[in-house]
Amino acid sequence: MLLDDHWGEMGRATRRSLLALGATSLLAFDDSEARKRKHKNRKKRRRRRKKGGHAGTGNTPGPVLPVRRAFPQQLTYANALLPNHASRAQLTSDVRAFYERWKSRYLVALVGSDGNQQYRVAFGRNGDKRKITVSEGQGYGLMIVATMAGHDPDAQRICEGLWRFARAHPSEIDNRLMDWRVPGGEGNDSAFDGDADLAYGLLLADAQWGSSGAIDFRAECNRTLAGIRASTIGPQSRLPMLGDWVKPNDGQYNQYTPRSSDLMTGHFRTWGRATGESVWNDVVAACQAAITTMQQDYAGTTGLLPDFMQPRSGSDHRPRPANPNFLEGPADGDYSYNAGRDPWRLGADALLHGDATSAAQAAKIAKWARDVANGDPRKFRAGYRLDGTPLPNSDYFSIFFVAPLGVAAMCDPGLQTWLNAIYDAVVKTTNEDYYEESVALLCLLLMTGNFRDPTR
């Protein structure tokens, strides 16, 4: 299937959301075929366990609990910028409007088989995509809604319902984790990022309401983290693996082949504080070392990271950009629809934890992006080679690529004008789809000082 130049902006947005998990660039290939190839590879590597979820968790409606950290939180991050061309009241209003639009488009209520209320985040606004939910979206949704408590009077019930849906659809490999796609049919296993964001969202929910309601958010988080640690963290590499379907020492996919956007150092620091487990410090160190190596050896000018990484050889585990079609498509070794989240993840670690290494890594990307776009976010392309060459068919604007740059720009005092321009471009864009708008909303929460570390 070719994406032709005659599609309107809405058509391109729809296509991009379809590509977001299965094909990471707008090149000429059919993403359904990419999916088949991806899951054919997965099926070869899965170790199946008996399917068994926890759909009954929190089935009895509990009390509505008081909100402890109501939106707007209006935090000021240490040594960081905020947009300074609008008042705090305007920033808050912008987030409220974006959230209500996101909620009306993608949040779907349903009743579970046990008769209890569930919620899921739809993979798109319309058509077949609206029937699909991925664990990534559930994680985004849980983090977003928990943060918007105080604005949204139904936030607690929605978070409980989002978690019930996740538990009703466990991975059949490690049932502490969520099936990456519902409905499945392409391998009912996990994807690292969805479970990671779900665990963080559970901590946010516990910080908002405690765990004495219908869902024991803290206990559910601990169980999820135990699954993540056991089934998706490399035992020697200490890097996130792609999912519980990956065997640590297998050939093609193993503990040295991470997705760059899974290197969520901020999440790992929070988990370390929440659990007291030192392993998460090891994971932070391994992730930062991989990012530093990639930026120094392959992206000295741009700082860009590839969608996926591979080891340089069987005996040299230092990372390099993945080969084309490594897992999802021709742009697997480029800065595309996975790696576009990296400036957000790096920036979040810098803002929430004050980490200088992540701040420098994020700012390197943000400064190059400003220069290549001549200070105009709408000129930033939708995907690049690591040397800064635009990818084919990338000549369009998307808030997916630009919003994360806003979070990264907050880490450099010289990027105030760039941050302001990014902020305006994001809040004025209303015609994209699930993936772009979910990532953009999470970035807006940080850009407005409304996202926090739940352990502080």
XYZ file of C-alpha atoms in Angstrom, residues 257-441:
185
model
C 17.819 -5.484 21.083
C 15.766 -2.775 22.813
C 13.320 -0.286 21.383
C 14.862 3.117 22.149
C 11.577 4.538 23.414
C 11.496 1.783 26.052
C 14.570 3.273 27.733
C 12.347 5.052 30.265
C 14.946 6.052 32.817
C 12.492 8.268 34.694
C 10.089 5.369 35.196
C 12.891 3.139 36.435
C 14.047 5.684 39.026
C 10.485 5.972 40.302
C 10.128 2.194 40.518
C 13.372 1.992 42.464
C 12.037 4.401 45.061
C 8.640 2.717 45.150
C 10.022 -0.793 45.660
C 13.428 -0.259 47.245
C 14.890 -2.639 44.632
C 18.395 -1.720 43.496
C 17.950 -3.519 40.170
C 16.213 -0.438 38.786
C 19.358 1.611 39.367
C 21.201 -0.942 37.240
C 18.571 -0.586 34.523
C 18.942 3.209 34.552
C 22.713 2.911 34.187
C 22.447 0.416 31.317
C 19.921 2.560 29.455
C 21.931 5.749 29.818
C 25.082 3.980 28.655
C 23.284 2.692 25.545
C 21.913 6.155 24.732
C 25.308 7.802 25.217
C 26.966 5.244 22.949
C 24.350 5.718 20.226
C 24.577 9.512 20.333
C 28.371 9.543 20.318
C 28.986 6.842 17.725
C 26.062 7.268 15.306
C 24.429 10.671 15.850
C 27.156 13.062 16.919
C 25.489 16.024 15.225
C 21.806 15.270 15.820
C 21.613 13.198 18.994
C 18.852 11.162 17.348
C 18.229 7.573 18.357
C 16.938 4.737 16.154
C 13.605 3.039 16.633
C 15.425 -0.200 17.488
C 18.957 -1.217 18.430
C 20.973 -4.354 17.798
C 24.331 -5.479 19.189
C 27.341 -4.959 16.943
C 28.172 -8.660 16.998
C 27.625 -11.796 19.011
C 30.552 -10.914 21.243
C 30.288 -7.110 21.123
C 27.071 -6.057 22.810
C 27.513 -2.327 22.259
C 24.406 -1.008 20.482
C 24.105 0.020 16.865
C 21.069 1.057 14.790
C 18.911 -1.905 13.825
C 18.867 -3.189 10.270
C 15.920 -2.246 8.044
C 12.937 -4.552 8.630
C 14.456 -5.778 11.879
C 10.984 -5.946 13.431
C 8.479 -3.446 12.082
C 9.629 -1.894 8.812
C 12.271 -0.208 6.651
C 12.855 2.611 9.175
C 13.720 0.358 12.123
C 17.219 1.852 12.271
C 16.019 5.440 11.883
C 14.396 8.132 14.019
C 10.788 7.329 13.238
C 7.464 6.411 14.845
C 8.976 4.739 17.895
C 12.008 6.921 18.562
C 9.955 10.088 18.160
C 8.985 9.552 21.811
C 12.597 9.627 23.014
C 12.894 13.387 23.689
C 9.802 13.110 25.909
C 11.122 10.113 27.853
C 14.575 11.658 28.301
C 13.143 15.050 29.163
C 10.764 13.557 31.715
C 13.687 11.979 33.562
C 15.539 15.293 33.592
C 12.516 17.302 34.755
C 11.168 14.927 37.391
C 14.470 13.651 38.762
C 16.935 16.422 37.981
C 19.255 14.058 36.128
C 21.991 15.928 34.271
C 22.800 13.085 31.868
C 19.225 12.793 30.613
C 18.979 16.590 30.416
C 22.036 16.757 28.168
C 20.830 13.861 26.000
C 17.407 15.473 25.550
C 18.756 18.973 24.944
C 21.107 17.703 22.235
C 18.127 16.489 20.206
C 16.058 19.605 20.931
C 18.778 22.025 19.825
C 19.432 20.160 16.594
C 15.679 20.038 15.893
C 15.364 23.795 16.367
C 18.213 24.416 13.953
C 17.038 22.000 11.262
C 13.522 23.503 11.401
C 14.809 27.099 11.501
C 12.838 27.640 14.678
C 9.498 26.725 13.067
C 8.010 23.505 14.498
C 5.824 23.048 11.431
C 8.948 22.605 9.335
C 10.171 19.677 11.412
C 9.793 16.519 9.347
C 8.125 13.260 10.348
C 11.242 11.108 10.583
C 14.980 11.355 9.942
C 18.073 9.270 9.402
C 20.398 9.525 12.360
C 22.611 11.912 10.385
C 19.695 14.326 10.001
C 18.621 13.423 6.465
C 14.802 13.425 6.211
C 13.180 10.062 5.604
C 11.308 9.492 2.337
C 7.667 10.612 2.435
C 8.224 12.543 5.675
C 7.433 16.030 4.388
C 4.550 16.847 6.718
C 3.995 18.114 10.263
C 2.860 15.904 13.134
C 2.483 16.742 16.801
C 3.790 13.245 17.507
C 7.289 14.339 16.517
C 7.076 17.917 17.768
C 5.411 17.617 21.198
C 8.225 15.454 22.669
C 10.717 18.089 21.512
C 8.905 20.577 23.729
C 9.641 18.459 26.792
C 13.284 18.190 25.732
C 13.486 21.948 25.127
C 12.517 22.567 28.745
C 15.925 21.167 29.718
C 17.973 23.937 28.055
C 17.733 27.595 29.149
C 18.607 28.733 25.637
C 15.530 27.145 24.051
C 12.740 29.330 25.477
C 11.592 30.671 22.101
C 11.671 27.168 20.604
C 9.639 25.813 23.529
C 7.023 28.551 23.135
C 6.717 27.857 19.411
C 6.340 24.122 19.978
C 3.701 24.675 22.620
C 1.630 26.842 20.285
C 1.933 24.357 17.418
C 0.748 21.499 19.620
C -2.264 23.183 21.225
C -3.445 24.552 17.874
C -3.387 21.137 16.166
C -6.660 19.260 16.573
C -6.884 16.905 13.590
C -4.564 13.980 14.268
C -5.330 10.586 15.802
C -4.933 8.305 18.818
C -1.162 7.829 18.855
C -0.192 11.399 18.083
C -2.738 12.989 20.388
C -2.076 10.656 23.327
C 1.665 11.326 23.230
C 1.040 15.049 22.742
C -1.269 15.226 25.766
